[in-house]
Coordinates of C-alpha atoms in Angstrom, one line a residue:
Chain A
X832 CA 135.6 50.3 145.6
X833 CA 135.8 53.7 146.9
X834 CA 135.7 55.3 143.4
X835 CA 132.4 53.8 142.7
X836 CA 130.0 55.3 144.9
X837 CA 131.4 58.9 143.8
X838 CA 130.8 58.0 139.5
X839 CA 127.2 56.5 141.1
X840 CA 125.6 53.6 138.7
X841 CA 126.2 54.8 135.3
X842 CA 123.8 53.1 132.6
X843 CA 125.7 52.7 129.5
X844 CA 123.4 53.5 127.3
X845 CA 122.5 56.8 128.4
X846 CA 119.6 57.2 126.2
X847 CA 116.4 59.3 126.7
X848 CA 113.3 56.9 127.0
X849 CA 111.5 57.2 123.7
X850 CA 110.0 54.1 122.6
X851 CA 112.3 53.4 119.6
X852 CA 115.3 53.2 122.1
X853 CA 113.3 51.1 124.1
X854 CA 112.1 48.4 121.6
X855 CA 115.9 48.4 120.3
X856 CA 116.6 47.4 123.7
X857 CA 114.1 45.2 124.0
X858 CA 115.6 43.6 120.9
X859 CA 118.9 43.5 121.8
X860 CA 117.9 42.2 125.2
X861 CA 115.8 39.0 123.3
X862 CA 118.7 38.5 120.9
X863 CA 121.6 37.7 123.7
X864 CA 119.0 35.8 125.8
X865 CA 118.6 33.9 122.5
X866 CA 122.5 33.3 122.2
X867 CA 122.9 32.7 125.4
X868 CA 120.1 29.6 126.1
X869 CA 121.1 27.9 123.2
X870 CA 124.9 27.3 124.1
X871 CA 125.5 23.8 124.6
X872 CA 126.4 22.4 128.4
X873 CA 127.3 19.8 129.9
X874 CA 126.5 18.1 133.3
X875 CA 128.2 20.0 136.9
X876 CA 129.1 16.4 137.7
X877 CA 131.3 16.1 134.6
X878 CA 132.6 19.8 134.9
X879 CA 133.9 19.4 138.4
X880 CA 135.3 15.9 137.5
X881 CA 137.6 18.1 135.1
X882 CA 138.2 20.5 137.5
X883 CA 139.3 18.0 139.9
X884 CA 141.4 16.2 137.8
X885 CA 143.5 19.4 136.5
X886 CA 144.2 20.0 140.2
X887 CA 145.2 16.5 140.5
X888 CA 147.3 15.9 137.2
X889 CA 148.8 19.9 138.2
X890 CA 149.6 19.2 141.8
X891 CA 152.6 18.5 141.9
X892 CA 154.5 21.6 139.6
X893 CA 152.2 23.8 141.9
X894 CA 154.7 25.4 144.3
X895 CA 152.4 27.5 146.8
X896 CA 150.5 24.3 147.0
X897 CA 153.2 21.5 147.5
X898 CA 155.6 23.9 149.9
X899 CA 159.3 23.7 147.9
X900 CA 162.3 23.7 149.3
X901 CA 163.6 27.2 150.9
X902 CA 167.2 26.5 148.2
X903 CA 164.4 26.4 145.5
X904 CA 162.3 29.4 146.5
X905 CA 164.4 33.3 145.7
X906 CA 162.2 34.7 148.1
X907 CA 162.3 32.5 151.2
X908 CA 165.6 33.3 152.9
X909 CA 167.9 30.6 152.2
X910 CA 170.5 29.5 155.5
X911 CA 173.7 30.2 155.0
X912 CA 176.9 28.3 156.3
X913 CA 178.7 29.4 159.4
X914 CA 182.5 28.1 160.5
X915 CA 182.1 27.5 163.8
Chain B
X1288 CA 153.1 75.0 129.9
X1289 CA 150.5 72.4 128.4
X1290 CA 151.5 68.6 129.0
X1291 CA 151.8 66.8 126.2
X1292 CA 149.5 64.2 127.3
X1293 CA 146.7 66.5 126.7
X1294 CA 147.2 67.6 123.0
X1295 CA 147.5 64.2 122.4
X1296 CA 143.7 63.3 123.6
X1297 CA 142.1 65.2 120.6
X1298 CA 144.0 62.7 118.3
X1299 CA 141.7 59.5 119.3
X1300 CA 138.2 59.1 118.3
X1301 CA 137.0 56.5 119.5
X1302 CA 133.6 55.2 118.3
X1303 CA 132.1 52.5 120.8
X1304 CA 129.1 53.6 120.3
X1305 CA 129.1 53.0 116.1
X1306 CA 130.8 49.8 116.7
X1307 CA 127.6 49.2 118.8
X1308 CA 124.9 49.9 116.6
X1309 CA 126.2 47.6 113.7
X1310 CA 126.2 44.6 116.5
X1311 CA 122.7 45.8 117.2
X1312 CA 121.3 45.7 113.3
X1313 CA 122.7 42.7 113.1
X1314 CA 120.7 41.3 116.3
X1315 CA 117.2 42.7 114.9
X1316 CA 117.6 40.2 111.7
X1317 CA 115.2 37.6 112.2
X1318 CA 113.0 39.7 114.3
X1319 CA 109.3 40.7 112.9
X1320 CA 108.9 44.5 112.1
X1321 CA 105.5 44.5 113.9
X1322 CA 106.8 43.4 117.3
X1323 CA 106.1 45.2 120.0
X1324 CA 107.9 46.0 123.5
X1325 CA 105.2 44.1 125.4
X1326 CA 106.2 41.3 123.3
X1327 CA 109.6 41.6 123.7
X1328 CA 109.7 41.6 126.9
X1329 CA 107.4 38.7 127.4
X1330 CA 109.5 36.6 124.9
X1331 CA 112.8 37.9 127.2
X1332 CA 111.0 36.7 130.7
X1333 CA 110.1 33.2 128.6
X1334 CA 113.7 32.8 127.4
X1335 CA 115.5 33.5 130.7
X1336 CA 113.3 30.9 132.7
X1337 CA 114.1 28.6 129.8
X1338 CA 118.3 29.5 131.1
X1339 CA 117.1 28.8 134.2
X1340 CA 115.5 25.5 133.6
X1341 CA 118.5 24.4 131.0
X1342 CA 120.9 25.1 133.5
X1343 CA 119.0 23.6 136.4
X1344 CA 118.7 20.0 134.6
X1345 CA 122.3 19.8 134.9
X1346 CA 122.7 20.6 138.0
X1347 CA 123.3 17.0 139.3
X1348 CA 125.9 17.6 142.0
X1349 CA 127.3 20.2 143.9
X1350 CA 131.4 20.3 143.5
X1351 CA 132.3 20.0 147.3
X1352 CA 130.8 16.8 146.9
X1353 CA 132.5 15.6 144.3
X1354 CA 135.5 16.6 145.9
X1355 CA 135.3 14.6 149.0
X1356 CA 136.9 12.0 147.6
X1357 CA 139.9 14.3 146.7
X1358 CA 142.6 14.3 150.0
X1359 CA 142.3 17.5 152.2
X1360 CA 144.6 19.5 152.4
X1361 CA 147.5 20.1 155.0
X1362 CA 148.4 23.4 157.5
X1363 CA 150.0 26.1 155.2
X1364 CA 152.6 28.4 156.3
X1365 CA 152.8 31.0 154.7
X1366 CA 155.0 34.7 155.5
X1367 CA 155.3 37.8 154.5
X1368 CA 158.7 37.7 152.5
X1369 CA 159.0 41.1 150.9
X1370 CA 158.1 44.5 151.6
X1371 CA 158.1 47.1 149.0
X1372 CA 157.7 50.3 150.6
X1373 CA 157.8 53.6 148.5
X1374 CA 154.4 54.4 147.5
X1375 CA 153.0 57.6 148.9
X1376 CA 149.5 56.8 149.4
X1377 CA 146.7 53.3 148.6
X1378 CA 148.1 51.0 146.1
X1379 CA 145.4 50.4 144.0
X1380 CA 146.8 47.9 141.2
X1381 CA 149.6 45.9 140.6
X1382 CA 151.4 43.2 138.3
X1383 CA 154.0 40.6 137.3
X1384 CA 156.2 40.5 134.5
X1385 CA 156.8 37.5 132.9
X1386 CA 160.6 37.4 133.9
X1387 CA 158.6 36.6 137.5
X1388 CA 160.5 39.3 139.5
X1389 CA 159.5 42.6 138.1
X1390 CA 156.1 43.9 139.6
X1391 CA 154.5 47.1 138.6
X1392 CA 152.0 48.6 140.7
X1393 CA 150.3 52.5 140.7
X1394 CA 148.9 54.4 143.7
X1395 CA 146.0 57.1 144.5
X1396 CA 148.7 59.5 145.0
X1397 CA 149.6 59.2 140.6
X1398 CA 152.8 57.7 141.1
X1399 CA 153.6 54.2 139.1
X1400 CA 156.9 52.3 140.2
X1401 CA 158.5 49.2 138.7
X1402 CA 160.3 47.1 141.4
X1403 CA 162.5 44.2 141.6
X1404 CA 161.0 42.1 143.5
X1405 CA 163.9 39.7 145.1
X1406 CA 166.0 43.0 145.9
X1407 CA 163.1 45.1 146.7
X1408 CA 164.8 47.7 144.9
X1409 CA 162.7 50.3 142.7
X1410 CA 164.0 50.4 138.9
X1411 CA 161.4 53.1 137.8
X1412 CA 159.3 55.8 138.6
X1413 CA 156.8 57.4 136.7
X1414 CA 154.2 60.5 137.9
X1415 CA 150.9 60.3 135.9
X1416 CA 149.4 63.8 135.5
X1417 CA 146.1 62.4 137.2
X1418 CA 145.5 60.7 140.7
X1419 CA 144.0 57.2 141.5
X1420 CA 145.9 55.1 139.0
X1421 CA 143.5 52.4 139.4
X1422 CA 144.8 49.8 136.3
X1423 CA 148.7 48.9 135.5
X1424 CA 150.0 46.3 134.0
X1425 CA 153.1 44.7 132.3
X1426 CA 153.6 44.3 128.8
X1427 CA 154.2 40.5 127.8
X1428 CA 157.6 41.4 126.5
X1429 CA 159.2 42.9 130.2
X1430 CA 159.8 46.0 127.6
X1431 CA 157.0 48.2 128.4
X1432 CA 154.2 48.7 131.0
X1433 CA 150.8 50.4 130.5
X1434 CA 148.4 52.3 133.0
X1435 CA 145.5 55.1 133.5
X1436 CA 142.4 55.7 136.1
X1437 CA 141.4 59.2 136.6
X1438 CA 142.6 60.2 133.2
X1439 CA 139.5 57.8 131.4
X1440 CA 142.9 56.4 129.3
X1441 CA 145.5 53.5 129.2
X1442 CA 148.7 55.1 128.5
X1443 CA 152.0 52.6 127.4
X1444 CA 155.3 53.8 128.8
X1445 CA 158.2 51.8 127.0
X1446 CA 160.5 50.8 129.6
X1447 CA 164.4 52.0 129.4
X1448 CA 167.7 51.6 131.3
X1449 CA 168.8 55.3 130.2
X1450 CA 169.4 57.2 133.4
X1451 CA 169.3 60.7 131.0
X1452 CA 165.8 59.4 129.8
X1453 CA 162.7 60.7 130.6
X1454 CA 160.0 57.7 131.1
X1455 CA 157.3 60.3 130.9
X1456 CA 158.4 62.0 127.5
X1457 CA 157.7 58.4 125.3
X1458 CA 154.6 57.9 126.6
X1459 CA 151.7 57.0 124.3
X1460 CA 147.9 57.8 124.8
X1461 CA 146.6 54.2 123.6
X1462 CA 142.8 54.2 125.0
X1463 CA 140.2 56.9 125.5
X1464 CA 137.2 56.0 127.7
X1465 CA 134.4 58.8 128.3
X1466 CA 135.2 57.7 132.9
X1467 CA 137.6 55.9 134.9
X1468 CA 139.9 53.2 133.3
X1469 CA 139.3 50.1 136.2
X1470 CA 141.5 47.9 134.0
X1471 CA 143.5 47.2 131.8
X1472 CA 145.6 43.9 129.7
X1473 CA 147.7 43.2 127.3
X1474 CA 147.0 40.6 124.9
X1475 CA 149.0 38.1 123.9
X1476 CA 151.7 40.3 122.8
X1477 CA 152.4 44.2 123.6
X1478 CA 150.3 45.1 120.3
X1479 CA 146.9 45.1 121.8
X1480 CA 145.6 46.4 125.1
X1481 CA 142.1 45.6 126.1
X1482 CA 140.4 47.6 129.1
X1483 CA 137.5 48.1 131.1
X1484 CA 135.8 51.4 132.4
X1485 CA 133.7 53.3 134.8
X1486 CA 131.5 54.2 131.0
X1487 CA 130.2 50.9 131.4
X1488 CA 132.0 49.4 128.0
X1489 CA 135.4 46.9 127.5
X1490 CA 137.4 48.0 124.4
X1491 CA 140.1 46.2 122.4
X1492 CA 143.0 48.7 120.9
X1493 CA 145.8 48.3 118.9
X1494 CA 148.6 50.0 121.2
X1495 CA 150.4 51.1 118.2
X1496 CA 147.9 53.3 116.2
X1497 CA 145.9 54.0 119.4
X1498 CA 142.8 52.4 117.5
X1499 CA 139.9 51.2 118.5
X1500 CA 139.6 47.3 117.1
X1501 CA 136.8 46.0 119.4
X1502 CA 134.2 47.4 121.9
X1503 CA 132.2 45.2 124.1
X1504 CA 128.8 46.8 125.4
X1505 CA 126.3 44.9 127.4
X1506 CA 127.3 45.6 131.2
X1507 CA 124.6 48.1 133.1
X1508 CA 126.8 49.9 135.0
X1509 CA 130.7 50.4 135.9
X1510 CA 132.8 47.5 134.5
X1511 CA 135.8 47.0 137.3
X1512 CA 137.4 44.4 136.2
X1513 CA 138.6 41.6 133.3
X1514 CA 140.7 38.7 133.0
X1515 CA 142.0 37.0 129.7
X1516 CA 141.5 33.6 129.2
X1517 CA 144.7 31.5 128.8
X1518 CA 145.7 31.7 125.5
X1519 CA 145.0 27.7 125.0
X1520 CA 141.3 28.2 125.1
X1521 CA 141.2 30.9 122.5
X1522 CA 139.8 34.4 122.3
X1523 CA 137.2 35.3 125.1
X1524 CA 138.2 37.3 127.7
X1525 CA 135.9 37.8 131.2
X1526 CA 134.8 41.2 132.5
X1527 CA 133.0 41.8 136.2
X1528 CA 131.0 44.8 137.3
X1529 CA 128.9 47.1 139.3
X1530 CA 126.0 46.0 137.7
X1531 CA 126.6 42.1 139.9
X1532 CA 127.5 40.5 136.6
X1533 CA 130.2 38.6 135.2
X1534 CA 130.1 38.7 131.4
X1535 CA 132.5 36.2 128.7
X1536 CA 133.0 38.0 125.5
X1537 CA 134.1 36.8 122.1
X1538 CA 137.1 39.3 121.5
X1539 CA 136.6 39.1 117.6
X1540 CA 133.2 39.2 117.3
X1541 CA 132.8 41.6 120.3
X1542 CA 129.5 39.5 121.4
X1543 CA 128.7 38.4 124.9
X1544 CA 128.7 35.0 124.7
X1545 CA 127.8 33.6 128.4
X1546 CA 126.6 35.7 131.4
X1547 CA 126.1 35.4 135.0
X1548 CA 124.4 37.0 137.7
X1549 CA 124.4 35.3 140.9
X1550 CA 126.7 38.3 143.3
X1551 CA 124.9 40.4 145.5
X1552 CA 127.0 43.1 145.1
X1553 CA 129.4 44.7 142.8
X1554 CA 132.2 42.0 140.9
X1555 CA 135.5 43.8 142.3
X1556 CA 137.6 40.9 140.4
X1557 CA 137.4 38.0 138.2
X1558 CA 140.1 35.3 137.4
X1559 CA 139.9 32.2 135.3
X1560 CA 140.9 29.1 136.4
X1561 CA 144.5 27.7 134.9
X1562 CA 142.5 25.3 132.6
X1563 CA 140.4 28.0 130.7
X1564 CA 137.1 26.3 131.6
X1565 CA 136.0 27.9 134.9
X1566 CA 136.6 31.6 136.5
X1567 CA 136.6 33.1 139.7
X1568 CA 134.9 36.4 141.1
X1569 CA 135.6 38.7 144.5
X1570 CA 132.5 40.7 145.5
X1571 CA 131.3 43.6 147.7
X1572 CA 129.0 40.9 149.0
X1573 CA 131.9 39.2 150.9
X1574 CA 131.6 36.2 148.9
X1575 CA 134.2 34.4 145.9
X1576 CA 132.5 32.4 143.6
X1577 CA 133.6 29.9 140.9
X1578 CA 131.7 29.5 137.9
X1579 CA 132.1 26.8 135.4
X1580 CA 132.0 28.1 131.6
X1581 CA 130.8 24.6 129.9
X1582 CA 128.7 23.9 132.7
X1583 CA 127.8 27.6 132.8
X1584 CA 126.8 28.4 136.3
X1585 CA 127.9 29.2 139.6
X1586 CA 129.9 25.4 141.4
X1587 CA 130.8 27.1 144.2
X1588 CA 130.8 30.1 146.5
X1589 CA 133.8 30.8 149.3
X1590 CA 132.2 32.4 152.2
X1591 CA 131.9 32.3 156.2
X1592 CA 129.6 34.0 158.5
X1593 CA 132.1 35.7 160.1
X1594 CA 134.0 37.3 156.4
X1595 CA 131.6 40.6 156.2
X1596 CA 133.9 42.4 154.0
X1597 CA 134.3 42.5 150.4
X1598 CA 137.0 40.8 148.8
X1599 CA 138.5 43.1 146.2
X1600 CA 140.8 40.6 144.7
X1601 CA 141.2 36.9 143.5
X1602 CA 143.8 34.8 142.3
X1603 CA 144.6 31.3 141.6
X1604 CA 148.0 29.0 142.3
X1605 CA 149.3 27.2 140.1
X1606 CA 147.3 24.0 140.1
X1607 CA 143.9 26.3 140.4
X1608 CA 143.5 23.9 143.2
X1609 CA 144.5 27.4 145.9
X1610 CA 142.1 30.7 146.0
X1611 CA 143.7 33.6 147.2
X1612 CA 141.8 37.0 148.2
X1613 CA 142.3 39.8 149.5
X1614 CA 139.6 41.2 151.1
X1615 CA 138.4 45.2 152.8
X1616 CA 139.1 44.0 156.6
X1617 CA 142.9 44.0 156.1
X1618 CA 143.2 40.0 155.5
X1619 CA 143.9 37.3 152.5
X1620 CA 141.9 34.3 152.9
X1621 CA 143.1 31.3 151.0
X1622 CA 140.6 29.1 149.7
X1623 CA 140.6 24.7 148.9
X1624 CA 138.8 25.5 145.3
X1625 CA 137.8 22.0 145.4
X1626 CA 136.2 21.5 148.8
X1627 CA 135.5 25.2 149.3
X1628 CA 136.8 25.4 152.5
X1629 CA 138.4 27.9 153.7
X1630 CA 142.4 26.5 154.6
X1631 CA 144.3 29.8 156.0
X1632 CA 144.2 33.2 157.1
X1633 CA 146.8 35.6 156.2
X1634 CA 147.6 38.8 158.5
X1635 CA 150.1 41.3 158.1
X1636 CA 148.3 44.9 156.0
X1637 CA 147.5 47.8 157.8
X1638 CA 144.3 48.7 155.3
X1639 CA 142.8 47.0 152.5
X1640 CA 143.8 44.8 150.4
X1641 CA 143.0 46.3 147.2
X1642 CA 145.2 44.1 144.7
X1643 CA 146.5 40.3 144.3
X1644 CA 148.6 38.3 141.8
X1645 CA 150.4 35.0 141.8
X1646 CA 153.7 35.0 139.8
X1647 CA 153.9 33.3 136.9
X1648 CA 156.2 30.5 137.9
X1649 CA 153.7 30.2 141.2
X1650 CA 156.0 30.5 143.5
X1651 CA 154.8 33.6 145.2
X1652 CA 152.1 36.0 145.3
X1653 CA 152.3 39.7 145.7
X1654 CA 149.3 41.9 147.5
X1655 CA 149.2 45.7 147.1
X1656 CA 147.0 47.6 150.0
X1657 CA 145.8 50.4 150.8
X1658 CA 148.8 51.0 153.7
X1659 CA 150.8 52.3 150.4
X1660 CA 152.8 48.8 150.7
X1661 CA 153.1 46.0 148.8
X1662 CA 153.9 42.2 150.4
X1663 CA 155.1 39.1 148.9
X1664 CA 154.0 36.2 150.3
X1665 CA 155.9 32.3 150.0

């Protein structure tokens, strides 16, 4: 984004490198690694199977998807009637 | 004669960085007083090959495979329907209400208009006092919408019929970032706003008191975008950035639960899949990717030799089985989530395309560009 370049890559901790601020990182760093690796998770084969099946068992109420019916749709014009 | 918006930003404190020093205290229990940073930073090397070599072993399949069984998918048609013209300059962001015809959307230029969509009439007009109005969106309740950029806040403006009313004079100063506002959502209701910024952080704020309830801190550099997770699967919400990572945060607890870092370039936008279990991300590096939260990694990544440009934003149909983004070379790609694929190629903006929402019925989408007009597309 345009705005980005002009703020430049801001570190959000803005501290001065003293070595207390960086073993507090350090720390912080080692705890969310530590959250992080011991989530449980399961296999991608399983994970796309559910993907898959809520497109499947969705499909059909998915209107972009399925194409509806111009009548059905308030923004695709709808034909009108003419007398010849 | 002094705006009123400005008296009111000495009324806010806002403390992200307190709220962040109690969450780190709490991460040093358990740690030894004697360690040192070399040992720190060997035990963070060992832990995020461990990651790696957790997430590898479940890597049995890639998703396109899986999904060959599933039926490819047919030609799509699909046409500009609307044109809302009015803006003076880039549209930047824009929304949906829930009533699925009202769409808010700001502009560079400061202005923020709420349309009607099927009439492509405007209903209100609001001047912010600053420029780039990067972050709007709708209150759940149709009664109110909220916005900021420039200004580092989220400001709520309630929403009223009264042609005698000024929109500007009720507006309310809700968030106070120390840069740009990227983002911003309502919760569940039109209590609670959450945003992202330019300083790096996400914060959580009740709309009424202008308080701060939450901050989330872990991103390295601008956050530019966030998505809520449907409200079946609970209280995370995901946030992208500059720094190339997409980060799922525990809204209570304000802890980063899962990350992932896999983009080349900056996360422009990230969108969860219908289901709550997976989300998708636009980058600068010209690539979508879908990443699977129980799985937790990257299943898939929506690219072509010949996209070079980023894709600033991504949204799902319905069914979560359609990608749509809009990407920097003018276009909107739609994507088979499933097989990856690419299945269409939408033309029809004169610049970037800088914003993209389905509706929530899914029976439309709406992209904002940086030709100051906004299309629907059927």
């Amino acid at each position: 984004m345009f705005l980005k370049s002009a703020s430049g890559s801001l570190k959000m901790s803005g501290k001065t490198a003293s070595t207390t601020n960086n073993i507090a990182q350090a720390r912080r760093t080692v705890q969310q690694l530590r959250i992080e690796a011991s989530i449980e998770r399961i296999k991608v084969s399983k994970a796309s199977a559910d993907l898959m099946l809520y497109c499947e068992e969705h499909a059909k109420k998915d209107p972009l998807l399925m194409g509806i019916p111009a009548s059905e749709n308030p923004f695709k014009d709808k034909k009108t009637c003419v007398l010849l | 004669m002094e705006p009123s918006w400005a008296l009111q930003s000495l009324d806010r404190i806002s403390l992200p960085s307190l709220a962040f020093e109690n969450a780190a205290e709490m991460a040093t229990e358990g740690l030894h007083e004697n360690e040192t940073l070399a040992s720190l930073k060997t035990e963070a090397e060992s832990l995020k090959g461990k990651l790696e070599e957790e997430r590898a072993k479940l890597h049995d399949v890639e998703l396109h495979q899986v999904a060959e069984r599933v039926e490819a998918l047919g030609q799509f048609v699909m046409k500009t329907r609307r044109t809302l013209k009015g803006h003076g300059n880039k549209v930047l962001c824009m929304d949906w209400c829930k009533d699925k015809r009202r769409i808010v959307s700001s502009s560079q230029d400061g202005k923020v208009i709420v349309w009607d969509s099927f009439t492509t009439n405007k209903e209100h007009a609001v001047t912010m006092p600053c420029t780039w109005v990067m972050a709007c969106a709708y209150a759940p309740s149709g009664c109110a919408i909220a916005c900021g950029g420039l200004d580092n806040k989220c400001s709520v403006y309630p929403l009223t019929f009264d042609k005698n009313e000024n929109m500007a004079a009720k507006k309310k100063s809700v968030a106070m970032h120390t840069n740009y506002l990227s983002a911003c959502s309502f919760t569940n209701s039109d209590m609670q706003i959450l945003t992202a910024s330019g300083d790096g952080t996400c914060a959580l704020w009740d709309v009424e008191s202008g308080q701060l309830l939450q901050s989330f801190h872990g991103h390295g550099a601008d956050v530019l975008c966030l998505d809520l997770a449907p409200s079946e699967t609970g209280n995370t919400f995901v946030s992208g950035g500059c720094d190339k990572k997409a980060m799922v945060w525990d809204m209570r607890s304000g802890q980063c639960i899962q990350s992932f870092e896999t983009h080349d370039s900056d996360i422009n936008s990230v969108r969860y899949y219908p289901s709550g279990d997976a989300f998708a991300s636009g980058s600068d590096d010209a690539t979508c990717r879908l990443y699977d939260l129980r799985a937790d990694r990257e299943v898939a990544i929506y690219s072509k030799e010949s996209i070079i440009f980023g894709a600033s934003s991504v949204d799902f149909s319905l069914s979560g089985r359609l990608l749509f983004a809009g990407y920097n070379d003018y276009t909107i790609n739609v994507w088979d989530v499933l097989k990856g694929s690419r299945v269409s190629i939408l033309f029809g903006h004169e610049n970037r395309v800088s914003t993209l929402r389905v509706s929530p019925d899914g029976t439309a989408f709406c992209s904002g560009s940086w030709d100051h007009t906004l299309r629907i597309w059927a």
